[in-house]
């Protein structure tokens, strides 16, 4: 240990004293006992012996000392955890003399002090003398040596500048201390989402005679701009609904993907279908609103669209430190005439672009859409659409691109190959990143999981939820807005050793099937009423595809999301410190802090499975 100049030692019943204070920074076993109002620090010697230093809170020395027992010591030893701390301990030489007669008598040793005692050859007082010296080399008579210093960020500071208790105990087994180096790190999350919604026109209008021909079918539709300077404050009215939809949709995916990775953008999906309600009517609209968790008795329909308008605008400009671009596009059959009101509202509320497209040449349509999505997602989703039905007349695309760096980046030099335990029988090798620093964390005892917040620069943050072994399904079953609120309000700032995997995964979902199970059926069949789009009940959604990619690495986070919805004409029916190591399946939630809006939600079962 290094010795510092004199430091004030705060005595319990007298003014402070100047003492030389020793300093050590490194990894030590430590625990906070809130019941006993004290900190317990273990400092091992060479061999089988260790010292336990107990630092009571101010004024709690007598209370803590009166509760000392073997059981208490065993409890402390069982809950110690290794943490990066700064330790300050006074250099001291203490001697004392204790008369044991009264003490031993009160403990039941009486005869030895009475007249009937048979201790031939022994006379005089019974007393104990003790000397203990603690210095920078260790404790005399125990051959203690100091630990090697390791370069680390300043972490928890434990200063023994008040009265404390020391216990030296022989350990049963050789203690091996582990060392951790500081990691300066960035996690990169590459989040790419693609939702494809395709509309088909009903066959009873095969010649499209009921619509006006566009004089210039290849032009970009001019959509009116939103009102300049008009501010809406309704996003908070839809955030809770979006969260409820996110967790319900997650449960639907999880029911089909018991041992698979899950990753999707609930905000992307809800935005695409909320835009669709601009043209939906009757039961078609009601089913979508209900599934998206909107109750029109609690919120006006226009307020829903205004809420999305503000979220899209706010999320697209969260800060200069994080890039988050959100948008919508309509690729429209050149002979299909859309109502001006629908186009105006799509532009005003959802920043939607419109493109006239010749769907008679599917190959060129797919290239046009994929080039558009690839450009908006910076090449991260090169093939948003793989197949177009021959009757497709409109495609709605919603995309999200997200790029940000973590506030506390990872050091690439500290990445190591480690095992990730997929399940009891499956282990895969992954690159594990490491970082020792302060993070907001929460231990949910009820759900048996750790919650770690890893923030990005700017207004975006990520919650990573690590269930205890065998507790994943229990945590998943509790994924509701109330649980998320409990986690976010219970976080505390602590120093931890974070071990996190580097990985890339991609997913694709047929959300038509998922939404039908959740109650959205009319928009997909011949009862569909999307007359607010064309003025006729001649459209239905034939396909809705959601594609995602997530890339977590040491350089930062890059993400994109795109939803593609195909429409067709109606025809026949169609279908502390802690070591928190993410080396087993975990959940993740990425959200905007200021708005509380979930933009990505997922589960990582096997990070080695791309």
mmCIF file with all atom_site columns, N, CA and C in Angstrom, residues 443-502:
data_model
loop_
_atom_site.group_PDB
_atom_site.id
_atom_site.type_symbol
_atom_site.label_atom_id
_atom_site.label_alt_id
_atom_site.label_comp_id
_atom_site.label_asym_id
_atom_site.label_entity_id
_atom_site.label_seq_id
_atom_site.pdbx_PDB_ins_code
_atom_site.Cartn_x
_atom_site.Cartn_y
_atom_site.Cartn_z
_atom_site.occupancy
_atom_site.B_iso_or_equiv
_atom_site.pdbx_formal_charge
_atom_site.auth_seq_id
_atom_site.auth_comp_id
_atom_site.auth_asym_id
_atom_site.auth_atom_id
_atom_site.pdbx_PDB_model_num
ATOM 1   N N  . UNK A 1 443 ? -31.281 -4.817  -9.032  1.00 0.00 ? 443 UNK A N  1
ATOM 2   C CA . UNK A 1 443 ? -31.481 -6.248  -8.806  1.00 0.00 ? 443 UNK A CA 1
ATOM 3   C C  . UNK A 1 443 ? -32.956 -6.469  -8.473  1.00 0.00 ? 443 UNK A C  1
ATOM 4   N N  . UNK A 1 444 ? -33.675 -7.120  -9.380  1.00 0.00 ? 444 UNK A N  1
ATOM 5   C CA . UNK A 1 444 ? -35.087 -7.407  -9.164  1.00 0.00 ? 444 UNK A CA 1
ATOM 6   C C  . UNK A 1 444 ? -35.194 -8.766  -8.485  1.00 0.00 ? 444 UNK A C  1
ATOM 7   N N  . UNK A 1 445 ? -35.363 -8.732  -7.182  1.00 0.00 ? 445 UNK A N  1
ATOM 8   C CA . UNK A 1 445 ? -35.425 -9.985  -6.433  1.00 0.00 ? 445 UNK A CA 1
ATOM 9   C C  . UNK A 1 445 ? -36.681 -10.770 -6.759  1.00 0.00 ? 445 UNK A C  1
ATOM 10  N N  . UNK A 1 446 ? -37.780 -10.071 -7.032  1.00 0.00 ? 446 UNK A N  1
ATOM 11  C CA . UNK A 1 446 ? -39.039 -10.750 -7.324  1.00 0.00 ? 446 UNK A CA 1
ATOM 12  C C  . UNK A 1 446 ? -38.948 -11.570 -8.608  1.00 0.00 ? 446 UNK A C  1
ATOM 13  N N  . UNK A 1 447 ? -38.253 -11.017 -9.610  1.00 0.00 ? 447 UNK A N  1
ATOM 14  C CA . UNK A 1 447 ? -38.164 -11.698 -10.900 1.00 0.00 ? 447 UNK A CA 1
ATOM 15  C C  . UNK A 1 447 ? -36.839 -12.419 -11.104 1.00 0.00 ? 447 UNK A C  1
ATOM 16  N N  . UNK A 1 448 ? -35.951 -12.326 -10.110 1.00 0.00 ? 448 UNK A N  1
ATOM 17  C CA . UNK A 1 448 ? -34.652 -13.021 -10.173 1.00 0.00 ? 448 UNK A CA 1
ATOM 18  C C  . UNK A 1 448 ? -33.854 -12.609 -11.411 1.00 0.00 ? 448 UNK A C  1
ATOM 19  N N  . UNK A 1 449 ? -33.586 -11.320 -11.534 1.00 0.00 ? 449 UNK A N  1
ATOM 20  C CA . UNK A 1 449 ? -32.817 -10.838 -12.689 1.00 0.00 ? 449 UNK A CA 1
ATOM 21  C C  . UNK A 1 449 ? -32.078 -9.561  -12.345 1.00 0.00 ? 449 UNK A C  1
ATOM 22  N N  . UNK A 1 450 ? -31.061 -9.276  -13.144 1.00 0.00 ? 450 UNK A N  1
ATOM 23  C CA . UNK A 1 450 ? -30.341 -8.005  -13.082 1.00 0.00 ? 450 UNK A CA 1
ATOM 24  C C  . UNK A 1 450 ? -30.807 -7.119  -14.228 1.00 0.00 ? 450 UNK A C  1
ATOM 25  N N  . UNK A 1 451 ? -30.912 -5.833  -13.958 1.00 0.00 ? 451 UNK A N  1
ATOM 26  C CA . UNK A 1 451 ? -31.211 -4.841  -14.989 1.00 0.00 ? 451 UNK A CA 1
ATOM 27  C C  . UNK A 1 451 ? -30.045 -3.867  -15.041 1.00 0.00 ? 451 UNK A C  1
ATOM 28  N N  . UNK A 1 452 ? -29.429 -3.729  -16.204 1.00 0.00 ? 452 UNK A N  1
ATOM 29  C CA . UNK A 1 452 ? -28.281 -2.832  -16.371 1.00 0.00 ? 452 UNK A CA 1
ATOM 30  C C  . UNK A 1 452 ? -28.617 -1.829  -17.472 1.00 0.00 ? 452 UNK A C  1
ATOM 31  N N  . UNK A 1 453 ? -28.492 -0.549  -17.161 1.00 0.00 ? 453 UNK A N  1
ATOM 32  C CA . UNK A 1 453 ? -28.684 0.491   -18.167 1.00 0.00 ? 453 UNK A CA 1
ATOM 33  C C  . UNK A 1 453 ? -27.332 0.870   -18.750 1.00 0.00 ? 453 UNK A C  1
ATOM 34  N N  . UNK A 1 454 ? -27.208 0.760   -20.060 1.00 0.00 ? 454 UNK A N  1
ATOM 35  C CA . UNK A 1 454 ? -25.978 1.165   -20.749 1.00 0.00 ? 454 UNK A CA 1
ATOM 36  C C  . UNK A 1 454 ? -26.366 2.296   -21.696 1.00 0.00 ? 454 UNK A C  1
ATOM 37  N N  . UNK A 1 455 ? -26.091 3.535   -21.330 1.00 0.00 ? 455 UNK A N  1
ATOM 38  C CA . UNK A 1 455 ? -26.574 4.669   -22.137 1.00 0.00 ? 455 UNK A CA 1
ATOM 39  C C  . UNK A 1 455 ? -25.693 4.962   -23.333 1.00 0.00 ? 455 UNK A C  1
ATOM 40  N N  . UNK A 1 456 ? -26.329 5.497   -24.356 1.00 0.00 ? 456 UNK A N  1
ATOM 41  C CA . UNK A 1 456 ? -25.616 6.036   -25.498 1.00 0.00 ? 456 UNK A CA 1
ATOM 42  C C  . UNK A 1 456 ? -25.345 7.510   -25.250 1.00 0.00 ? 456 UNK A C  1
ATOM 43  N N  . UNK A 1 457 ? -24.481 8.086   -26.050 1.00 0.00 ? 457 UNK A N  1
ATOM 44  C CA . UNK A 1 457 ? -24.334 9.530   -26.038 1.00 0.00 ? 457 UNK A CA 1
ATOM 45  C C  . UNK A 1 457 ? -25.619 10.126  -26.599 1.00 0.00 ? 457 UNK A C  1
ATOM 46  N N  . UNK A 1 458 ? -26.132 11.131  -25.940 1.00 0.00 ? 458 UNK A N  1
ATOM 47  C CA . UNK A 1 458 ? -27.380 11.721  -26.394 1.00 0.00 ? 458 UNK A CA 1
ATOM 48  C C  . UNK A 1 458 ? -28.536 11.277  -25.520 1.00 0.00 ? 458 UNK A C  1
ATOM 49  N N  . UNK A 1 459 ? -29.714 11.138  -26.129 1.00 0.00 ? 459 UNK A N  1
ATOM 50  C CA . UNK A 1 459 ? -30.934 10.905  -25.373 1.00 0.00 ? 459 UNK A CA 1
ATOM 51  C C  . UNK A 1 459 ? -31.427 9.464   -25.469 1.00 0.00 ? 459 UNK A C  1
ATOM 52  N N  . UNK A 1 460 ? -30.610 8.573   -26.017 1.00 0.00 ? 460 UNK A N  1
ATOM 53  C CA . UNK A 1 460 ? -31.023 7.186   -26.190 1.00 0.00 ? 460 UNK A CA 1
ATOM 54  C C  . UNK A 1 460 ? -30.293 6.315   -25.177 1.00 0.00 ? 460 UNK A C  1
ATOM 55  N N  . UNK A 1 461 ? -31.002 5.341   -24.634 1.00 0.00 ? 461 UNK A N  1
ATOM 56  C CA . UNK A 1 461 ? -30.391 4.439   -23.666 1.00 0.00 ? 461 UNK A CA 1
ATOM 57  C C  . UNK A 1 461 ? -30.872 3.026   -23.917 1.00 0.00 ? 461 UNK A C  1
ATOM 58  N N  . UNK A 1 462 ? -30.162 2.068   -23.349 1.00 0.00 ? 462 UNK A N  1
ATOM 59  C CA . UNK A 1 462 ? -30.540 0.658   -23.501 1.00 0.00 ? 462 UNK A CA 1
ATOM 60  C C  . UNK A 1 462 ? -30.590 -0.002  -22.137 1.00 0.00 ? 462 UNK A C  1
ATOM 61  N N  . UNK A 1 463 ? -31.626 -0.793  -21.915 1.00 0.00 ? 463 UNK A N  1
ATOM 62  C CA . UNK A 1 463 ? -31.732 -1.622  -20.723 1.00 0.00 ? 463 UNK A CA 1
ATOM 63  C C  . UNK A 1 463 ? -31.468 -3.070  -21.123 1.00 0.00 ? 463 UNK A C  1
ATOM 64  N N  . UNK A 1 464 ? -30.533 -3.707  -20.439 1.00 0.00 ? 464 UNK A N  1
ATOM 65  C CA . UNK A 1 464 ? -30.233 -5.113  -20.676 1.00 0.00 ? 464 UNK A CA 1
ATOM 66  C C  . UNK A 1 464 ? -30.639 -5.892  -19.431 1.00 0.00 ? 464 UNK A C  1
ATOM 67  N N  . UNK A 1 465 ? -31.476 -6.882  -19.618 1.00 0.00 ? 465 UNK A N  1
ATOM 68  C CA . UNK A 1 465 ? -32.039 -7.636  -18.502 1.00 0.00 ? 465 UNK A CA 1
ATOM 69  C C  . UNK A 1 465 ? -31.458 -9.038  -18.523 1.00 0.00 ? 465 UNK A C  1
ATOM 70  N N  . UNK A 1 466 ? -30.764 -9.405  -17.447 1.00 0.00 ? 466 UNK A N  1
ATOM 71  C CA . UNK A 1 466 ? -30.086 -10.695 -17.352 1.00 0.00 ? 466 UNK A CA 1
ATOM 72  C C  . UNK A 1 466 ? -30.783 -11.560 -16.304 1.00 0.00 ? 466 UNK A C  1
ATOM 73  N N  . UNK A 1 467 ? -31.650 -12.484 -16.729 1.00 0.00 ? 467 UNK A N  1
ATOM 74  C CA . UNK A 1 467 ? -32.319 -13.363 -15.762 1.00 0.00 ? 467 UNK A CA 1
ATOM 75  C C  . UNK A 1 467 ? -31.331 -14.353 -15.150 1.00 0.00 ? 467 UNK A C  1
ATOM 76  N N  . UNK A 1 468 ? -31.611 -14.766 -13.916 1.00 0.00 ? 468 UNK A N  1
ATOM 77  C CA . UNK A 1 468 ? -30.834 -15.838 -13.322 1.00 0.00 ? 468 UNK A CA 1
ATOM 78  C C  . UNK A 1 468 ? -31.043 -17.108 -14.148 1.00 0.00 ? 468 UNK A C  1
ATOM 79  N N  . UNK A 1 469 ? -30.137 -18.055 -13.969 1.00 0.00 ? 469 UNK A N  1
ATOM 80  C CA . UNK A 1 469 ? -30.240 -19.291 -14.739 1.00 0.00 ? 469 UNK A CA 1
ATOM 81  C C  . UNK A 1 469 ? -31.601 -19.964 -14.518 1.00 0.00 ? 469 UNK A C  1
ATOM 82  N N  . UNK A 1 470 ? -32.278 -20.276 -15.611 1.00 0.00 ? 470 UNK A N  1
ATOM 83  C CA . UNK A 1 470 ? -33.570 -20.932 -15.527 1.00 0.00 ? 470 UNK A CA 1
ATOM 84  C C  . UNK A 1 470 ? -34.745 -20.005 -15.287 1.00 0.00 ? 470 UNK A C  1
ATOM 85  N N  . UNK A 1 471 ? -34.516 -18.685 -15.248 1.00 0.00 ? 471 UNK A N  1
ATOM 86  C CA . UNK A 1 471 ? -35.579 -17.728 -14.917 1.00 0.00 ? 471 UNK A CA 1
ATOM 87  C C  . UNK A 1 471 ? -36.023 -16.889 -16.111 1.00 0.00 ? 471 UNK A C  1
ATOM 88  N N  . UNK A 1 472 ? -35.554 -17.221 -17.325 1.00 0.00 ? 472 UNK A N  1
ATOM 89  C CA . UNK A 1 472 ? -35.880 -16.396 -18.488 1.00 0.00 ? 472 UNK A CA 1
ATOM 90  C C  . UNK A 1 472 ? -37.388 -16.316 -18.721 1.00 0.00 ? 472 UNK A C  1
ATOM 91  N N  . UNK A 1 473 ? -38.062 -17.458 -18.712 1.00 0.00 ? 473 UNK A N  1
ATOM 92  C CA . UNK A 1 473 ? -39.500 -17.452 -18.984 1.00 0.00 ? 473 UNK A CA 1
ATOM 93  C C  . UNK A 1 473 ? -40.263 -16.663 -17.929 1.00 0.00 ? 473 UNK A C  1
ATOM 94  N N  . UNK A 1 474 ? -39.814 -16.725 -16.704 1.00 0.00 ? 474 UNK A N  1
ATOM 95  C CA . UNK A 1 474 ? -40.472 -15.971 -15.625 1.00 0.00 ? 474 UNK A CA 1
ATOM 96  C C  . UNK A 1 474 ? -40.380 -14.477 -15.877 1.00 0.00 ? 474 UNK A C  1
ATOM 97  N N  . UNK A 1 475 ? -39.207 -14.021 -16.304 1.00 0.00 ? 475 UNK A N  1
ATOM 98  C CA . UNK A 1 475 ? -39.031 -12.596 -16.586 1.00 0.00 ? 475 UNK A CA 1
ATOM 99  C C  . UNK A 1 475 ? -39.851 -12.200 -17.812 1.00 0.00 ? 475 UNK A C  1
ATOM 100 N N  . UNK A 1 476 ? -39.827 -13.029 -18.846 1.00 0.00 ? 476 UNK A N  1
ATOM 101 C CA . UNK A 1 476 ? -40.589 -12.725 -20.056 1.00 0.00 ? 476 UNK A CA 1
ATOM 102 C C  . UNK A 1 476 ? -42.073 -12.603 -19.760 1.00 0.00 ? 476 UNK A C  1
ATOM 103 N N  . UNK A 1 477 ? -42.594 -13.462 -18.914 1.00 0.00 ? 477 UNK A N  1
ATOM 104 C CA . UNK A 1 477 ? -44.016 -13.438 -18.579 1.00 0.00 ? 477 UNK A CA 1
ATOM 105 C C  . UNK A 1 477 ? -44.407 -12.152 -17.859 1.00 0.00 ? 477 UNK A C  1
ATOM 106 N N  . UNK A 1 478 ? -43.420 -11.496 -17.232 1.00 0.00 ? 478 UNK A N  1
ATOM 107 C CA . UNK A 1 478 ? -43.696 -10.275 -16.467 1.00 0.00 ? 478 UNK A CA 1
ATOM 108 C C  . UNK A 1 478 ? -43.426 -9.012  -17.274 1.00 0.00 ? 478 UNK A C  1
ATOM 109 N N  . UNK A 1 479 ? -43.126 -9.152  -18.573 1.00 0.00 ? 479 UNK A N  1
ATOM 110 C CA . UNK A 1 479 ? -42.845 -7.981  -19.394 1.00 0.00 ? 479 UNK A CA 1
ATOM 111 C C  . UNK A 1 479 ? -44.136 -7.200  -19.664 1.00 0.00 ? 479 UNK A C  1
ATOM 112 N N  . UNK A 1 480 ? -44.361 -6.171  -18.872 1.00 0.00 ? 480 UNK A N  1
ATOM 113 C CA . UNK A 1 480 ? -45.496 -5.269  -19.032 1.00 0.00 ? 480 UNK A CA 1
ATOM 114 C C  . UNK A 1 480 ? -44.995 -3.861  -18.735 1.00 0.00 ? 480 UNK A C  1
ATOM 115 N N  . UNK A 1 481 ? -45.820 -2.865  -19.032 1.00 0.00 ? 481 UNK A N  1
ATOM 116 C CA . UNK A 1 481 ? -45.389 -1.478  -18.824 1.00 0.00 ? 481 UNK A CA 1
ATOM 117 C C  . UNK A 1 481 ? -45.083 -1.202  -17.356 1.00 0.00 ? 481 UNK A C  1
ATOM 118 N N  . UNK A 1 482 ? -45.806 -1.844  -16.439 1.00 0.00 ? 482 UNK A N  1
ATOM 119 C CA . UNK A 1 482 ? -45.553 -1.618  -15.021 1.00 0.00 ? 482 UNK A CA 1
ATOM 120 C C  . UNK A 1 482 ? -44.177 -2.136  -14.609 1.00 0.00 ? 482 UNK A C  1
ATOM 121 N N  . UNK A 1 483 ? -43.777 -3.260  -15.189 1.00 0.00 ? 483 UNK A N  1
ATOM 122 C CA . UNK A 1 483 ? -42.444 -3.802  -14.878 1.00 0.00 ? 483 UNK A CA 1
ATOM 123 C C  . UNK A 1 483 ? -41.358 -2.873  -15.388 1.00 0.00 ? 483 UNK A C  1
ATOM 124 N N  . UNK A 1 484 ? -41.520 -2.366  -16.618 1.00 0.00 ? 484 UNK A N  1
ATOM 125 C CA . UNK A 1 484 ? -40.540 -1.430  -17.162 1.00 0.00 ? 484 UNK A CA 1
ATOM 126 C C  . UNK A 1 484 ? -40.450 -0.183  -16.294 1.00 0.00 ? 484 UNK A C  1
ATOM 127 N N  . UNK A 1 485 ? -41.583 0.318   -15.834 1.00 0.00 ? 485 UNK A N  1
ATOM 128 C CA . UNK A 1 485 ? -41.593 1.500   -14.971 1.00 0.00 ? 485 UNK A CA 1
ATOM 129 C C  . UNK A 1 485 ? -40.874 1.219   -13.656 1.00 0.00 ? 485 UNK A C  1
ATOM 130 N N  . UNK A 1 486 ? -41.104 0.027   -13.084 1.00 0.00 ? 486 UNK A N  1
ATOM 131 C CA . UNK A 1 486 ? -40.410 -0.335  -11.842 1.00 0.00 ? 486 UNK A CA 1
ATOM 132 C C  . UNK A 1 486 ? -38.903 -0.363  -12.050 1.00 0.00 ? 486 UNK A C  1
ATOM 133 N N  . UNK A 1 487 ? -38.480 -0.965  -13.150 1.00 0.00 ? 487 UNK A N  1
ATOM 134 C CA . UNK A 1 487 ? -37.039 -1.050  -13.417 1.00 0.00 ? 487 UNK A CA 1
ATOM 135 C C  . UNK A 1 487 ? -36.414 0.337   -13.571 1.00 0.00 ? 487 UNK A C  1
ATOM 136 N N  . UNK A 1 488 ? -37.039 1.188   -14.371 1.00 0.00 ? 488 UNK A N  1
ATOM 137 C CA . UNK A 1 488 ? -36.432 2.494   -14.665 1.00 0.00 ? 488 UNK A CA 1
ATOM 138 C C  . UNK A 1 488 ? -36.415 3.407   -13.447 1.00 0.00 ? 488 UNK A C  1
ATOM 139 N N  . UNK A 1 489 ? -37.369 3.239   -12.535 1.00 0.00 ? 489 UNK A N  1
ATOM 140 C CA . UNK A 1 489 ? -37.416 4.093   -11.344 1.00 0.00 ? 489 UNK A CA 1
ATOM 141 C C  . UNK A 1 489 ? -36.606 3.521   -10.186 1.00 0.00 ? 489 UNK A C  1
ATOM 142 N N  . UNK A 1 490 ? -36.131 2.277   -10.309 1.00 0.00 ? 490 UNK A N  1
ATOM 143 C CA . UNK A 1 490 ? -35.396 1.636   -9.213  1.00 0.00 ? 490 UNK A CA 1
ATOM 144 C C  . UNK A 1 490 ? -33.893 1.574   -9.462  1.00 0.00 ? 490 UNK A C  1
ATOM 145 N N  . UNK A 1 491 ? -33.443 2.074   -10.600 1.00 0.00 ? 491 UNK A N  1
ATOM 146 C CA . UNK A 1 491 ? -32.016 2.006   -10.927 1.00 0.00 ? 491 UNK A CA 1
ATOM 147 C C  . UNK A 1 491 ? -31.183 2.808   -9.937  1.00 0.00 ? 491 UNK A C  1
ATOM 148 N N  . UNK A 1 492 ? -30.036 2.266   -9.555  1.00 0.00 ? 492 UNK A N  1
ATOM 149 C CA . UNK A 1 492 ? -29.079 2.978   -8.704  1.00 0.00 ? 492 UNK A CA 1
ATOM 150 C C  . UNK A 1 492 ? -27.703 2.933   -9.348  1.00 0.00 ? 492 UNK A C  1
ATOM 151 N N  . UNK A 1 493 ? -26.927 3.982   -9.128  1.00 0.00 ? 493 UNK A N  1
ATOM 152 C CA . UNK A 1 493 ? -25.632 4.148   -9.785  1.00 0.00 ? 493 UNK A CA 1
ATOM 153 C C  . UNK A 1 493 ? -24.559 3.412   -8.983  1.00 0.00 ? 493 UNK A C  1
ATOM 154 N N  . UNK A 1 494 ? -24.001 2.340   -9.561  1.00 0.00 ? 494 UNK A N  1
ATOM 155 C CA . UNK A 1 494 ? -23.019 1.542   -8.852  1.00 0.00 ? 494 UNK A CA 1
ATOM 156 C C  . UNK A 1 494 ? -21.865 1.157   -9.765  1.00 0.00 ? 494 UNK A C  1
ATOM 157 N N  . UNK A 1 495 ? -20.761 0.864   -9.124  1.00 0.00 ? 495 UNK A N  1
ATOM 158 C CA . UNK A 1 495 ? -19.577 0.421   -9.854  1.00 0.00 ? 495 UNK A CA 1
ATOM 159 C C  . UNK A 1 495 ? -19.668 -1.080  -10.092 1.00 0.00 ? 495 UNK A C  1
ATOM 160 N N  . UNK A 1 496 ? -19.571 -1.502  -11.332 1.00 0.00 ? 496 UNK A N  1
ATOM 161 C CA . UNK A 1 496 ? -19.677 -2.925  -11.647 1.00 0.00 ? 496 UNK A CA 1
ATOM 162 C C  . UNK A 1 496 ? -18.623 -3.327  -12.658 1.00 0.00 ? 496 UNK A C  1
ATOM 163 N N  . UNK A 1 497 ? -18.378 -4.615  -12.710 1.00 0.00 ? 497 UNK A N  1
ATOM 164 C CA . UNK A 1 497 ? -17.563 -5.214  -13.768 1.00 0.00 ? 497 UNK A CA 1
ATOM 165 C C  . UNK A 1 497 ? -18.533 -5.789  -14.782 1.00 0.00 ? 497 UNK A C  1
ATOM 166 N N  . UNK A 1 498 ? -18.620 -5.150  -15.926 1.00 0.00 ? 498 UNK A N  1
ATOM 167 C CA . UNK A 1 498 ? -19.582 -5.541  -16.948 1.00 0.00 ? 498 UNK A CA 1
ATOM 168 C C  . UNK A 1 498 ? -18.893 -6.380  -18.020 1.00 0.00 ? 498 UNK A C  1
ATOM 169 N N  . UNK A 1 499 ? -19.444 -7.543  -18.274 1.00 0.00 ? 499 UNK A N  1
ATOM 170 C CA . UNK A 1 499 ? -18.962 -8.418  -19.342 1.00 0.00 ? 499 UNK A CA 1
ATOM 171 C C  . UNK A 1 499 ? -20.115 -8.594  -20.312 1.00 0.00 ? 499 UNK A C  1
ATOM 172 N N  . UNK A 1 500 ? -19.899 -8.180  -21.567 1.00 0.00 ? 500 UNK A N  1
ATOM 173 C CA . UNK A 1 500 ? -21.007 -8.153  -22.515 1.00 0.00 ? 500 UNK A CA 1
ATOM 174 C C  . UNK A 1 500 ? -20.565 -8.709  -23.871 1.00 0.00 ? 500 UNK A C  1
ATOM 175 N N  . UNK A 1 501 ? -21.417 -9.520  -24.510 1.00 0.00 ? 501 UNK A N  1
ATOM 176 C CA . UNK A 1 501 ? -21.002 -10.154 -25.772 1.00 0.00 ? 501 UNK A CA 1
ATOM 177 C C  . UNK A 1 501 ? -21.043 -9.210  -26.966 1.00 0.00 ? 501 UNK A C  1
ATOM 178 N N  . UNK A 1 502 ? -20.168 -9.466  -27.886 1.00 0.00 ? 502 UNK A N  1
ATOM 179 C CA . UNK A 1 502 ? -20.146 -8.801  -29.188 1.00 0.00 ? 502 UNK A CA 1
ATOM 180 C C  . UNK A 1 502 ? -20.818 -9.746  -30.175 1.00 0.00 ? 502 UNK A C  1
#
